[in-house]
PDB file of C-alpha atoms in Angstrom:
ATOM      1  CA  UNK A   1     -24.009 -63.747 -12.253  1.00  0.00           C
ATOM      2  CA  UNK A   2     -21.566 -66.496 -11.242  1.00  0.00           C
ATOM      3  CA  UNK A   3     -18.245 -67.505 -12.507  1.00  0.00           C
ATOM      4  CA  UNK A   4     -17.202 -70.581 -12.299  1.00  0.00           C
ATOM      5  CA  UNK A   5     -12.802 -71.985 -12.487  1.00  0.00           C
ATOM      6  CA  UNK A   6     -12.300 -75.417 -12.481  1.00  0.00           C
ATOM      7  CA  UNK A   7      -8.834 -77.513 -12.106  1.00  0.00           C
ATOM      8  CA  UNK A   8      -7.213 -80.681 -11.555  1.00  0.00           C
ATOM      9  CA  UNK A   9      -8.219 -82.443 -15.005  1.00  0.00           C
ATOM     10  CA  UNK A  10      -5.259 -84.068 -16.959  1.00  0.00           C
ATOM     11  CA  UNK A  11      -3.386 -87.247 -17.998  1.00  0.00           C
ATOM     12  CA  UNK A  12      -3.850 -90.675 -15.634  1.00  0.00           C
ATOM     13  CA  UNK A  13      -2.985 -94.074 -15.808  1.00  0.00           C
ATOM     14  CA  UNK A  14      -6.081 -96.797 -15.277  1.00  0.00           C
ATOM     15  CA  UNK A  15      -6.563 -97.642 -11.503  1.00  0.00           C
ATOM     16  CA  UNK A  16      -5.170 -93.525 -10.823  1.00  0.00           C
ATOM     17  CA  UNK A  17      -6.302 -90.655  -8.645  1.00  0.00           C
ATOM     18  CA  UNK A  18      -7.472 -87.162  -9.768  1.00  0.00           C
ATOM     19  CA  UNK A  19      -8.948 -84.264  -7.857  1.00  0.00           C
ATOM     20  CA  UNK A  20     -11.042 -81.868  -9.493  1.00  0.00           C
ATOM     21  CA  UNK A  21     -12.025 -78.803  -8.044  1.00  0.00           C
ATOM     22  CA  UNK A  22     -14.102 -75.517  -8.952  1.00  0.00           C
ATOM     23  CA  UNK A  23     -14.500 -72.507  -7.180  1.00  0.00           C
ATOM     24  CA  UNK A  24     -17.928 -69.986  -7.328  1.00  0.00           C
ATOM     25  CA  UNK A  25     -17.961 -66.526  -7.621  1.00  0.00           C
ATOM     26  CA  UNK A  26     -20.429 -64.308  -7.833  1.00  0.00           C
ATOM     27  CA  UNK A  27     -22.983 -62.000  -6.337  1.00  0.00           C
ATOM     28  CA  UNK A  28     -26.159 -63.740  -4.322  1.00  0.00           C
ATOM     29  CA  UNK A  29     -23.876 -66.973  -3.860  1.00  0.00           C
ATOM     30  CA  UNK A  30     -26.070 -68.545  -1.780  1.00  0.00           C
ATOM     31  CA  UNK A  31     -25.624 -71.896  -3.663  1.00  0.00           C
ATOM     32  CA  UNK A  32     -28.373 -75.162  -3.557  1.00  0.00           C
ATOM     33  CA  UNK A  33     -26.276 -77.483  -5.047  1.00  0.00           C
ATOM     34  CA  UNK A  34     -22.843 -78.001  -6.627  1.00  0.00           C
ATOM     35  CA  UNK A  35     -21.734 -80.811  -8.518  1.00  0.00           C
ATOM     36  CA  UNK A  36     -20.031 -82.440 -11.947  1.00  0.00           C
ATOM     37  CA  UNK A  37     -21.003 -83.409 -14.973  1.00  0.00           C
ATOM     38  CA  UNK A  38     -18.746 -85.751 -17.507  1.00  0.00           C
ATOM     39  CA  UNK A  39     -19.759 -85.905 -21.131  1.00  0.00           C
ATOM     40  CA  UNK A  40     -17.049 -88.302 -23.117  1.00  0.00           C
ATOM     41  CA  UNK A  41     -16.642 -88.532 -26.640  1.00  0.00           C
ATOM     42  CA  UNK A  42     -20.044 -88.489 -28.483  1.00  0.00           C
ATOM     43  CA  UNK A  43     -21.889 -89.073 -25.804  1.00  0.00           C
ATOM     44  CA  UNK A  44     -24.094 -86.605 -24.110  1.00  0.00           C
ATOM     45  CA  UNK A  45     -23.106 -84.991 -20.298  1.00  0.00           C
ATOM     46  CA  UNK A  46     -24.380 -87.068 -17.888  1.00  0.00           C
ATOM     47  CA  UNK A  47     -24.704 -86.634 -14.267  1.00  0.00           C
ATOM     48  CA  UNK A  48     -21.305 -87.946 -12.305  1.00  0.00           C
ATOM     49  CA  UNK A  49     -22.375 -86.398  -8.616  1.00  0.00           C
ATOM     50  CA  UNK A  50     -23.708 -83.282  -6.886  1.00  0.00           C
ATOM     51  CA  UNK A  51     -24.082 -82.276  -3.485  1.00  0.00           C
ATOM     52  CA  UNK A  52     -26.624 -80.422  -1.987  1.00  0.00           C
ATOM     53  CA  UNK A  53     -27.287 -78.244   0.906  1.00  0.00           C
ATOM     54  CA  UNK A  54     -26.639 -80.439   4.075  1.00  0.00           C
ATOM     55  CA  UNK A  55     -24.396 -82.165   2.622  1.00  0.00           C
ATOM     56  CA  UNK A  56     -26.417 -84.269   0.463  1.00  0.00           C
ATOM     57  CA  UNK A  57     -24.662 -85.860  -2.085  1.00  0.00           C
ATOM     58  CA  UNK A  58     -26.194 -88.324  -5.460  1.00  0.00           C
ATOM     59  CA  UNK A  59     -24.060 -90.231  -7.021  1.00  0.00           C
ATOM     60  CA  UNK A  60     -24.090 -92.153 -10.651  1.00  0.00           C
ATOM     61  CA  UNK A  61     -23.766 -95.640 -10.188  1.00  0.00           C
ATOM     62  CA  UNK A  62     -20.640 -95.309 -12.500  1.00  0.00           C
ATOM     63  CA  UNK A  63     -18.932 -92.988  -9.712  1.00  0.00           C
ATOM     64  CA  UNK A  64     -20.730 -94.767  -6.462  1.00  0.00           C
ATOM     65  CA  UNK A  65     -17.766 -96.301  -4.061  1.00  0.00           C
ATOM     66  CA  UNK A  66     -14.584 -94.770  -6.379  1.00  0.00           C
ATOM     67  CA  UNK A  67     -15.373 -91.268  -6.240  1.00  0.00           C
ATOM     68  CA  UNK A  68     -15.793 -88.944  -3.497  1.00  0.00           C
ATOM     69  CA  UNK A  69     -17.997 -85.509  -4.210  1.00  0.00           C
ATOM     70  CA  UNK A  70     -17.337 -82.728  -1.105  1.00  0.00           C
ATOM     71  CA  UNK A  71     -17.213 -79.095  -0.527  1.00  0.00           C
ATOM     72  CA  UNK A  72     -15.948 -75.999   1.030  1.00  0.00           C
ATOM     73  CA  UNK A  73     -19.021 -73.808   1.767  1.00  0.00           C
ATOM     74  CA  UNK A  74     -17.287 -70.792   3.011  1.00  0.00           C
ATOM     75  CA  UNK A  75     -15.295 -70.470  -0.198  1.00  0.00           C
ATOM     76  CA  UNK A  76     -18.056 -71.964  -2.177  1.00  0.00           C
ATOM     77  CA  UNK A  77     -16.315 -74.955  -3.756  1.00  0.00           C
ATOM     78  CA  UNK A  78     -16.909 -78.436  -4.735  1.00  0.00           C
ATOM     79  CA  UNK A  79     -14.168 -81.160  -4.979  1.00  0.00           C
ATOM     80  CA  UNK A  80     -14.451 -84.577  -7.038  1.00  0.00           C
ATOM     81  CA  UNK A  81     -12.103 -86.969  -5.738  1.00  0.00           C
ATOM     82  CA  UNK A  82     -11.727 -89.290  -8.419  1.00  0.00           C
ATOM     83  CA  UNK A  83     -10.533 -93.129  -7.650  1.00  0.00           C
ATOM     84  CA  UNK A  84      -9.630 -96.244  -9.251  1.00  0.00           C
ATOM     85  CA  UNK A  85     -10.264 -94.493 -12.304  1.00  0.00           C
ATOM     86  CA  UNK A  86     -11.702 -96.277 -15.692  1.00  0.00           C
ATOM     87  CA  UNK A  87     -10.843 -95.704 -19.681  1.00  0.00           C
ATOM     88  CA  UNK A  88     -14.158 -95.129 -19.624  1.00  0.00           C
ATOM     89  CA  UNK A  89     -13.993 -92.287 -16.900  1.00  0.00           C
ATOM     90  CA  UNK A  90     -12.779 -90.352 -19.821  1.00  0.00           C
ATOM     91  CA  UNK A  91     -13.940 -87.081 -20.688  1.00  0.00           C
ATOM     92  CA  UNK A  92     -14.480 -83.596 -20.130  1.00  0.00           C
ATOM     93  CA  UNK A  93     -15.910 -82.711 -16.503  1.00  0.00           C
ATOM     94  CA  UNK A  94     -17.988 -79.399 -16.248  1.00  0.00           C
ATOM     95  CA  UNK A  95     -18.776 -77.776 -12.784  1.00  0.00           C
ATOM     96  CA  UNK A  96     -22.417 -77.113 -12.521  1.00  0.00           C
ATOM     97  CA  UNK A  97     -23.746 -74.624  -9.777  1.00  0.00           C
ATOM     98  CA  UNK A  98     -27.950 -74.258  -9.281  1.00  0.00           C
ATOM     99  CA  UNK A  99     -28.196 -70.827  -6.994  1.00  0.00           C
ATOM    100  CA  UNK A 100     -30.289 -70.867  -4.405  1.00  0.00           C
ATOM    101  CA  UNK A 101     -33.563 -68.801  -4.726  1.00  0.00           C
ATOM    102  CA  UNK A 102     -33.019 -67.989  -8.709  1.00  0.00           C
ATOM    103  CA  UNK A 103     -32.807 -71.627  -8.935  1.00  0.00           C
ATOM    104  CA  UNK A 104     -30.636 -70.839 -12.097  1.00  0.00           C
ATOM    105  CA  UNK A 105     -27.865 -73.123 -13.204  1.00  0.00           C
ATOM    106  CA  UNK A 106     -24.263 -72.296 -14.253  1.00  0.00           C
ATOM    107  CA  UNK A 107     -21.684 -74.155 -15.916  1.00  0.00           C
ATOM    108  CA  UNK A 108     -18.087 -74.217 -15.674  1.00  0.00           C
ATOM    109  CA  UNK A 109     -15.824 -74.192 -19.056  1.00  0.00           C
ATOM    110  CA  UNK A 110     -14.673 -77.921 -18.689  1.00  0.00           C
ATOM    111  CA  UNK A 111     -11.627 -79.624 -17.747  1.00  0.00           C
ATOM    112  CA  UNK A 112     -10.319 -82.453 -19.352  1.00  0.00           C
ATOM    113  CA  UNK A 113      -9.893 -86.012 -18.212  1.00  0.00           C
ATOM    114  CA  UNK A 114      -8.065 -88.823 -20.045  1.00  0.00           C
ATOM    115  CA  UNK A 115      -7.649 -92.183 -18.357  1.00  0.00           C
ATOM    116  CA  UNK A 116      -5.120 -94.537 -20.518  1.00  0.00           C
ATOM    117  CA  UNK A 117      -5.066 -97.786 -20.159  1.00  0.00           C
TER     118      UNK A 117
END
């Protein structure tokens, strides 16, 4: 099993920063890939970046050149740096972990984003 906390969500302005961040924890943590998921307002969750082992990293083309995806393999935790944010980058953000070997995925609870304009 893995648990997954997330953080950094909240209140921004148009054109503002965020970080997110979400630290694993588990047994068997050898991890594949890490990376978040947005799903606004009645719209389904949709891939916003993941990195994988070797630091590979996919982007949206919504997130390519304003956000930055990176992690922290010895404490097994992803980052989203989140720039020159949209209205539209509004939504909640969910962590997603696929384990290495199981190949099963987890989920983080969600943390809220909300760009004003």
């Amino acid at each position: 099993q893995v648990q997954l906390v997330e953080s950094g969500g909240g209140l921004v302005q148009a054109g503002g920063s965020l970080r997110l961040s979400c630290a694993a924890s588990g047994s068997e943590m050898e991890i594949a890939r890490m990376g978040w998921y947005r799903q606004a307002p009645g719209k389904q969750r949709e891939l916003v970046a993941h990195i994988a082992r070797r630091d590979i990293t996919t982007y949206a083309d919504s997130a390519k050149d304003r956000f930055i995806i990176s992690r922290d393999s010895a404490r097994n935790t992803v980052y989203l740096q989140m720039n020159s944010l949209k209205v539209e980058d509004t939504g909640v953000y969910y962590c997603n972990v696929l384990r290495r070997w199981f190949n099963d995925e987890y989920w983080g609870q969600g943390t809220q984003v909300i760009v004003s304009s």
